[in-house]
Amino acid sequence: MQERQVSSDRLGAFSDAVIAVIITIMVLELKGPEGPALADLLPLWPTAITYAASYVFIAVIWVNHHHLLHLVRHPTPLLI
């Protein structure tokens, strides 16, 4: 049986999909304000700050991952 070579672009696309799923799950946990007034957003500030920090953390990991994948010529099963 011949082993197929996986390209680093395909590995990058897979990691993009995983990050998208993680961010989607994070958004599903957000709750809306109780009312339509701007003052109703005030009690939600800890959640908003936590979400923003988590998003930045994941974005930094994603950017670093893409920079590292540019150095990969042929991904091995061990890398995957």
Coordinates of C-alpha atoms in Angstrom, one line a residue:
M1 CA 0.0 0.0 0.0
Q2 CA 1.3 3.4 -0.9
E3 CA 1.5 6.1 1.8
R4 CA 0.0 9.4 0.8
Q5 CA 1.9 12.6 1.6
V6 CA 0.0 15.2 3.6
S7 CA 0.8 18.8 2.7
S8 CA 1.4 21.4 5.3
D9 CA -1.4 23.5 3.8
R10 CA -3.9 20.7 4.6
L11 CA -2.6 20.5 8.1
G12 CA -2.9 24.3 8.4
A13 CA -6.5 24.1 7.2
F14 CA -7.3 21.4 9.8
S15 CA -5.9 23.5 12.6
D16 CA -7.9 26.5 11.4
A17 CA -11.0 24.4 11.6
V18 CA -10.2 23.3 15.1
I19 CA -9.6 26.9 16.2
A20 CA -12.9 27.9 14.6
V21 CA -14.7 25.2 16.6
I22 CA -13.1 26.4 19.8
I23 CA -14.1 30.0 19.2
T24 CA -17.6 29.0 18.3
I25 CA -18.0 27.0 21.5
M26 CA -16.7 30.0 23.5
V27 CA -19.3 32.3 21.8
L28 CA -22.1 29.8 22.7
E29 CA -21.4 30.3 26.4
L30 CA -22.0 34.1 26.2
K31 CA -25.3 35.3 27.6
G32 CA -27.1 38.4 26.5
P33 CA -28.1 41.3 28.7
E34 CA -31.4 41.2 30.6
G35 CA -32.8 44.3 28.9
P36 CA -32.3 46.6 25.9
A37 CA -30.7 49.5 27.8
L38 CA -27.0 50.2 27.7
A39 CA -26.9 50.0 31.5
D40 CA -27.9 46.3 31.3
L41 CA -24.5 45.5 29.8
L42 CA -22.7 46.7 33.0
P43 CA -23.2 43.5 35.0
L44 CA -21.7 41.5 32.1
W45 CA -18.3 43.2 32.1
P46 CA -16.4 40.4 33.9
T47 CA -17.7 37.9 31.3
A48 CA -16.8 40.3 28.4
I49 CA -13.2 40.8 29.8
T50 CA -12.8 37.0 30.3
Y51 CA -14.0 36.3 26.8
A52 CA -11.7 38.9 25.3
A53 CA -8.7 37.6 27.2
S54 CA -9.5 34.0 26.1
Y55 CA -9.9 35.1 22.5
V56 CA -6.6 37.0 22.5
F57 CA -4.9 33.9 24.0
I58 CA -6.3 31.6 21.3
A59 CA -5.4 34.1 18.6
V60 CA -1.8 34.3 19.7
I61 CA -1.6 30.5 19.7
W62 CA -3.2 30.4 16.2
V63 CA -0.8 32.9 14.8
N64 CA 2.2 31.2 16.3
H65 CA 1.0 27.9 15.0
H66 CA 0.7 29.3 11.4
H67 CA 4.3 30.7 11.6
L68 CA 5.6 27.3 12.7
L69 CA 3.7 25.5 10.0
H70 CA 5.4 27.6 7.3
L71 CA 8.6 25.9 8.4
V72 CA 7.2 22.4 7.8
R73 CA 7.9 21.0 4.4
H74 CA 6.3 17.5 4.8
P75 CA 4.3 16.8 8.0
T76 CA 5.0 13.4 9.5
P77 CA 2.5 11.2 11.4
L78 CA 4.4 12.1 14.6
L79 CA 3.8 15.8 13.9
I80 CA 0.2 15.3 13.1

